[in-house]
CSV table of C-alpha atoms in Angstrom, one decimal:
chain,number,residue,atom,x,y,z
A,1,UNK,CA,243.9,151.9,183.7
A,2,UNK,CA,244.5,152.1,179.7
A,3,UNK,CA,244.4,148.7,178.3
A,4,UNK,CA,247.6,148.3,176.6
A,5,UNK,CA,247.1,146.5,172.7
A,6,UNK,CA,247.7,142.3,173.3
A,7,UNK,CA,245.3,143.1,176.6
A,8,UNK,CA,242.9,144.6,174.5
A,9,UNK,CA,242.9,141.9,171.9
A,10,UNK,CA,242.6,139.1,174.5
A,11,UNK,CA,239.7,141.1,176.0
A,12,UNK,CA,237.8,140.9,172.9
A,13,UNK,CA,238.5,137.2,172.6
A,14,UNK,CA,237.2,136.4,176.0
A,15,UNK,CA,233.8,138.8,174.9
A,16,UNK,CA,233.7,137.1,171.7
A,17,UNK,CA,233.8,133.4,173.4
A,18,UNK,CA,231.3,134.5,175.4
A,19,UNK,CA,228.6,135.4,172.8
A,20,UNK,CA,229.8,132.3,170.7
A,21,UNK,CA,229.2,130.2,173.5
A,22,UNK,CA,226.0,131.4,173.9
A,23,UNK,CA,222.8,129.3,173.7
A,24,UNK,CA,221.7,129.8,169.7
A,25,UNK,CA,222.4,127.8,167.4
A,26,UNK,CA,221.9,129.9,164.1
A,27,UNK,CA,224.5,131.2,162.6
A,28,UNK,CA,224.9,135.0,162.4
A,29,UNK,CA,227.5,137.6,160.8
A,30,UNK,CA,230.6,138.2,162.8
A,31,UNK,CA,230.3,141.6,162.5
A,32,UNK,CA,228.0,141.4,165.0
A,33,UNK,CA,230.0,139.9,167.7
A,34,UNK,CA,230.3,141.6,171.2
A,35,UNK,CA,233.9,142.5,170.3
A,36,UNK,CA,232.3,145.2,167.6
A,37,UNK,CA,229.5,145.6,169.9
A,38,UNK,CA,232.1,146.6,172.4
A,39,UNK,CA,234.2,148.9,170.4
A,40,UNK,CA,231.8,150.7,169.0
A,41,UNK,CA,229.8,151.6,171.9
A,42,UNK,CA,230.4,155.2,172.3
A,43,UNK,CA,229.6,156.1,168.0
A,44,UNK,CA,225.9,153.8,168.9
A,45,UNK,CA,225.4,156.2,171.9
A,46,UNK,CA,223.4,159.1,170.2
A,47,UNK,CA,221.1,156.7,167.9
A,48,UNK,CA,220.0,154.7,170.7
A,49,UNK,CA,219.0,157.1,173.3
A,50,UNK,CA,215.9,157.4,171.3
A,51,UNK,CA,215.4,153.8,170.4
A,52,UNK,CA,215.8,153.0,174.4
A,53,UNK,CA,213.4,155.7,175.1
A,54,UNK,CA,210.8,154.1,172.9
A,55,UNK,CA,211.1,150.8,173.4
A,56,UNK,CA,211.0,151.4,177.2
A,57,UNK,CA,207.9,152.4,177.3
A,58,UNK,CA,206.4,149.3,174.8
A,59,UNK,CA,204.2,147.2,177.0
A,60,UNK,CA,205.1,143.8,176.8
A,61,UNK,CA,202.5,142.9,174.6
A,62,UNK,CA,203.7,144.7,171.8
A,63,UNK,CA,206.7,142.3,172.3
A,64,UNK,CA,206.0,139.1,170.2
A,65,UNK,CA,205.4,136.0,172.9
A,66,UNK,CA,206.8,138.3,175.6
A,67,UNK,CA,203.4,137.7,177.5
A,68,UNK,CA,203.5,133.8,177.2
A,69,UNK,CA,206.9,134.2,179.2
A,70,UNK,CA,207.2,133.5,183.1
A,71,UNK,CA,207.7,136.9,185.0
A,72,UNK,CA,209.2,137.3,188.8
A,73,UNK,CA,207.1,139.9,190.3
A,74,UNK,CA,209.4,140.9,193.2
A,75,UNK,CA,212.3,138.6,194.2
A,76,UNK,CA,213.6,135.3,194.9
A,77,UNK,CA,216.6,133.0,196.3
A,78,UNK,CA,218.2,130.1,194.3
A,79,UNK,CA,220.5,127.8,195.8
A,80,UNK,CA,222.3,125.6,193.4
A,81,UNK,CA,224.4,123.3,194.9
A,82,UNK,CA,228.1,122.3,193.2
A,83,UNK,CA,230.0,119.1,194.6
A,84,UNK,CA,227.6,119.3,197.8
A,85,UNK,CA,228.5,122.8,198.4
A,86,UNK,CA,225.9,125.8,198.0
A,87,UNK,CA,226.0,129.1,196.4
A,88,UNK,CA,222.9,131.3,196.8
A,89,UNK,CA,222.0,133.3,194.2
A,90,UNK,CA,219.3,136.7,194.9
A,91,UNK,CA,217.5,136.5,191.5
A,92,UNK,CA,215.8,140.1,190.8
A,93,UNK,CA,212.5,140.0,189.1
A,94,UNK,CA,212.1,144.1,189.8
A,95,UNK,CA,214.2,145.4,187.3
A,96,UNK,CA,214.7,142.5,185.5
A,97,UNK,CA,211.1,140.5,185.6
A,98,UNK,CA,211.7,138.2,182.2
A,99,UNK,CA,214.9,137.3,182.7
A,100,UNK,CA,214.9,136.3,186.4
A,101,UNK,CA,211.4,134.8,185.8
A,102,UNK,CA,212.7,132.3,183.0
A,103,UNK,CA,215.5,131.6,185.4
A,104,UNK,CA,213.3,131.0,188.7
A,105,UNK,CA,211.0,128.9,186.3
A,106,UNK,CA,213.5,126.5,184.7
A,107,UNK,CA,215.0,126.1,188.3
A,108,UNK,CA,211.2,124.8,189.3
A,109,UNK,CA,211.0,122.8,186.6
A,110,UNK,CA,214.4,121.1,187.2
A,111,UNK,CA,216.0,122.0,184.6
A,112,UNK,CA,219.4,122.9,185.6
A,113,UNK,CA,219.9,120.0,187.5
A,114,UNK,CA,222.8,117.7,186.6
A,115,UNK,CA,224.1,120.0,183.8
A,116,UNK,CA,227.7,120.7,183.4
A,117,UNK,CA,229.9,124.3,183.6
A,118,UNK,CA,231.0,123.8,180.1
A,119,UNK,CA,233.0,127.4,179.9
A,120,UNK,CA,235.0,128.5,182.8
A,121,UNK,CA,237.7,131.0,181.9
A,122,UNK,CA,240.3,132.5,184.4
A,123,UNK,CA,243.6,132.7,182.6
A,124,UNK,CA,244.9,135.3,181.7
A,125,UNK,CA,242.4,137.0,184.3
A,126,UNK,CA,239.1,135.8,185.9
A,127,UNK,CA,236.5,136.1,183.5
A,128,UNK,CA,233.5,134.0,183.8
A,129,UNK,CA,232.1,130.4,184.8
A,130,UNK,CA,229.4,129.6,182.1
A,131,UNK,CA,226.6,126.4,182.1
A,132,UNK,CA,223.2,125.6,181.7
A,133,UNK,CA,223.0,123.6,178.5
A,134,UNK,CA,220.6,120.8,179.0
A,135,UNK,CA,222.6,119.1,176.3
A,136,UNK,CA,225.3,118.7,179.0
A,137,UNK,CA,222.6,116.3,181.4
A,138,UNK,CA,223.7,113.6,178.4
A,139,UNK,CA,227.3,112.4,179.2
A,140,UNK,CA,227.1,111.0,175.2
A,141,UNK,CA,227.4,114.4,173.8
A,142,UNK,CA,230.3,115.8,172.8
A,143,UNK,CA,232.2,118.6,174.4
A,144,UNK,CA,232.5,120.6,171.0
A,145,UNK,CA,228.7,120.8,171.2
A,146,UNK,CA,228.1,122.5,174.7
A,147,UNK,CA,227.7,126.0,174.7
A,148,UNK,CA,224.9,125.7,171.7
A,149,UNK,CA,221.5,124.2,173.5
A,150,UNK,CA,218.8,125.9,174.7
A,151,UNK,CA,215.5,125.1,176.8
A,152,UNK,CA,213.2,123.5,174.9
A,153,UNK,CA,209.8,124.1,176.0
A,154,UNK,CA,207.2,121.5,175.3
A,155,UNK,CA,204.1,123.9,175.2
A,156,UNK,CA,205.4,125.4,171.9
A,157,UNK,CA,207.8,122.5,170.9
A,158,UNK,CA,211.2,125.0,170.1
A,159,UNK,CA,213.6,126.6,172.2
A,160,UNK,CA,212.2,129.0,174.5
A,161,UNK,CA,213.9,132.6,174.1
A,162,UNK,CA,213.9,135.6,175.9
A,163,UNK,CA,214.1,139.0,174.7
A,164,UNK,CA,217.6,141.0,176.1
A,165,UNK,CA,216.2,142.9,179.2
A,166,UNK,CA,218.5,145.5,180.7
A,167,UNK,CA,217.1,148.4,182.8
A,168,UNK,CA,218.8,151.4,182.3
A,169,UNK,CA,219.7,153.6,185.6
A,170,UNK,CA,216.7,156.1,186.4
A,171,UNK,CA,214.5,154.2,184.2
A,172,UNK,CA,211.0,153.2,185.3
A,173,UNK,CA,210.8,150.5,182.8
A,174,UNK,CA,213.7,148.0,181.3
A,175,UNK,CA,214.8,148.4,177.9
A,176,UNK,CA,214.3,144.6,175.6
A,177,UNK,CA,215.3,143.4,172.6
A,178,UNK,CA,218.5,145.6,172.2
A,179,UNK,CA,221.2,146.6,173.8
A,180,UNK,CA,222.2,149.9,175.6
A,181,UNK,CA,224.6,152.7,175.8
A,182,UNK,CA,223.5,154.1,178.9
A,183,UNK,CA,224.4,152.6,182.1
A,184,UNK,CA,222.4,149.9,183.5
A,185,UNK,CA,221.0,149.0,186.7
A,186,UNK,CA,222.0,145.9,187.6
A,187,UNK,CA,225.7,146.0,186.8
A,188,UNK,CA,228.6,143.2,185.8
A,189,UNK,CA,230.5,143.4,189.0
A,190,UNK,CA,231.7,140.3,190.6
A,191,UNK,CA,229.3,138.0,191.7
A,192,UNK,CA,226.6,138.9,189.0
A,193,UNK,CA,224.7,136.7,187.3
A,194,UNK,CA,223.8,136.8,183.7
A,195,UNK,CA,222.3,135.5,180.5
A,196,UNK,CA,224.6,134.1,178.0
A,197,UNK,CA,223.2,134.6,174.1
A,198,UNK,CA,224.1,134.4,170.9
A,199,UNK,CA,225.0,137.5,168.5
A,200,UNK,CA,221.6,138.1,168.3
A,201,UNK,CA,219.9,139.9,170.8
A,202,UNK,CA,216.8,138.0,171.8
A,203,UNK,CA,218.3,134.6,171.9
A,204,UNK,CA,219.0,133.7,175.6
A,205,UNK,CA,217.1,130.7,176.9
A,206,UNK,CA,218.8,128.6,179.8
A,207,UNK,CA,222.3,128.9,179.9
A,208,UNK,CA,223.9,131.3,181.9
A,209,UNK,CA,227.2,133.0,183.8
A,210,UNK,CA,228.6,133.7,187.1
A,211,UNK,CA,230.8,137.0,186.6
A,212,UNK,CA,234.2,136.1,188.4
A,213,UNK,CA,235.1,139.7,188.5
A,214,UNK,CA,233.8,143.3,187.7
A,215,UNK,CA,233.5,143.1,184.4
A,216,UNK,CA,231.8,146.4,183.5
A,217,UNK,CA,232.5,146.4,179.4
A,218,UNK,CA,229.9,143.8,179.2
A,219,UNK,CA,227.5,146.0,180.7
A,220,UNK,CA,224.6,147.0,178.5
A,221,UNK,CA,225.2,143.8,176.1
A,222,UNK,CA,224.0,140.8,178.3
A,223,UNK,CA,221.3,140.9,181.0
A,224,UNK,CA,222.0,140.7,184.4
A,225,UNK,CA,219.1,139.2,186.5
A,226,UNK,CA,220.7,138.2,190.0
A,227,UNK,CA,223.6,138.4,192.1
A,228,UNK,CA,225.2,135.9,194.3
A,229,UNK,CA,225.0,136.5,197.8
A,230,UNK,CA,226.7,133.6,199.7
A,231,UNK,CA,229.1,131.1,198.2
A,232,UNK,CA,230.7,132.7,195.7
A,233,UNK,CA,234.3,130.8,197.2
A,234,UNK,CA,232.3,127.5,196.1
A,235,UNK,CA,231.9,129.3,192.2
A,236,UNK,CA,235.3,130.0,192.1
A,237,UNK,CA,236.4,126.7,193.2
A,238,UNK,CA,233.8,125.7,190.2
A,239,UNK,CA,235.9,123.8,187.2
A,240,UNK,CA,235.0,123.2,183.7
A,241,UNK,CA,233.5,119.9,183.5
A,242,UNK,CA,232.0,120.0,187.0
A,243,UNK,CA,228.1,119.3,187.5
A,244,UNK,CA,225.3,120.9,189.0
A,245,UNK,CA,224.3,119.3,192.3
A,246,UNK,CA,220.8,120.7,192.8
A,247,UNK,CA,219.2,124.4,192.0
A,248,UNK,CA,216.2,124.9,194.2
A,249,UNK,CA,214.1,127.8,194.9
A,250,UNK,CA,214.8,128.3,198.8
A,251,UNK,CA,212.2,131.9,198.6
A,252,UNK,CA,210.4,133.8,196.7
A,253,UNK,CA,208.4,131.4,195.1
A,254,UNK,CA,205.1,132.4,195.2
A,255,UNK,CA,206.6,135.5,192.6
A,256,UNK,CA,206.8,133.3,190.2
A,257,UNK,CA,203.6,134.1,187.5
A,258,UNK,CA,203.9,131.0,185.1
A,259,UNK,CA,202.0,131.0,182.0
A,260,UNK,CA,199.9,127.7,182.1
């Protein structure tokens, strides 16, 4: 269905809260917000075949501090528990080992626990419930501020980030630090869940979003690690504001390849 013009122009509002509620706090040009990103997909299509093709085969070494970051070898199960009910989350570390494995590791390391949904957005259509700001554990700071906190990691004494990891379809490797034309593996329908970032491309750290519908024109510009496999009545019961129970790693543990 062709999107008529006032749709269009809300859809690029709802991207472009997304990206600016992402977890950087640097400020970046707004030309490169994921409502350009978005329309100007199809004229990026050509130059980044190669670019993908390249940097799918870069070992993660080559990545700067890529190979101090947790990986997920193989999958796990999260259960993070909202208002004493749980939603169950299959976190895929197969085709998207970096991602998942930051998100299985700040689940271990009780992170997430206590932190608010700062974002949810359903009107004028379901979009997305957003949290994972471990500025939100402090009920002191304000709600202007949510949406721009990040992990910080006390081995390196910054924000941890992550490079953008999205594994195109037929690929044997994921593609980082960019994002992708192509279509990609694991996919924005409903139930996924995904990285939240800045406008710049390797800046997720800890929050994240449950996709409240298909949302396929974010595909290729935030990573998808996981999808949720029971519960997903208890996320859309989720409202901004409410807290984060408990996330706990219920299986899959042992995939988990921490950097010590």
């Amino acid at each position: 269905m062709r999107l008529k013009f006032p749709q269009f122009l809300m859809l690029m509002l709802m991207i472009g809260g997304l990206i600016l509620g992402g977890c950087s706090t640097e400020k970046v040009a707004s030309n490169t917000s994921p409502a350009s990103t978005a329309a100007s997909k199809a004229t990026e299509a050509s130059s980044n075949s190669t670019a993908e093709a390249a940097i799918s085969q870069t070992s993660s070494e080559s990545i700067p501090g890529m190979k101090d970051l947790p990986r997920l070898e193989g999958k796990a199960n999260v259960v993070i528990t909202v208002k004493g009910a749980p939603i169950t989350i299959e976190v895929d570390g197969v085709n998207a080992p970096i991602t998942a494995g930051n998100f299985v590791d700040l689940v271990q390391k009780g992170v997430y626990d206590g932190l608010v949904f700062h974002r949810v957005v359903r009107d004028p259509q379901p979009f997305v419930v957003q949290g994972g700001d471990p500025q939100s554990k402090d009920p002191k700071v304000p709600a202007n501020r949510l949406g721009t906190g990040g992990y910080i990691d006390p081995k390196i004494g910054t924000e941890r980030r992550i490079p953008l990891e999205i594994k195109p379809e037929g690929a044997e490797e994921p593609v980082y630090s960019q994002t992708i034309a192509r279509k990609p593996l694991l996919t924005h329908k409903q139930g996924a869940v995904a990285m939240a970032r800045s406008q710049l491309p390797d800046s997720a750290s800890s929050q994240f979003y449950f996709a409240l519908a298909d949302l396929g024109f974010l595909d290729g510009s935030y990573a998808v690690f996981g999808y949720v496999t029971d519960g997903f009545d208890v996320v859309n019961q989720i409202h901004q504001g409410d807290r984060i129970d408990s996330a706990k790693i219920t299986k899959g543990a042992q995939n988990l390849k921490s950097t010590k």
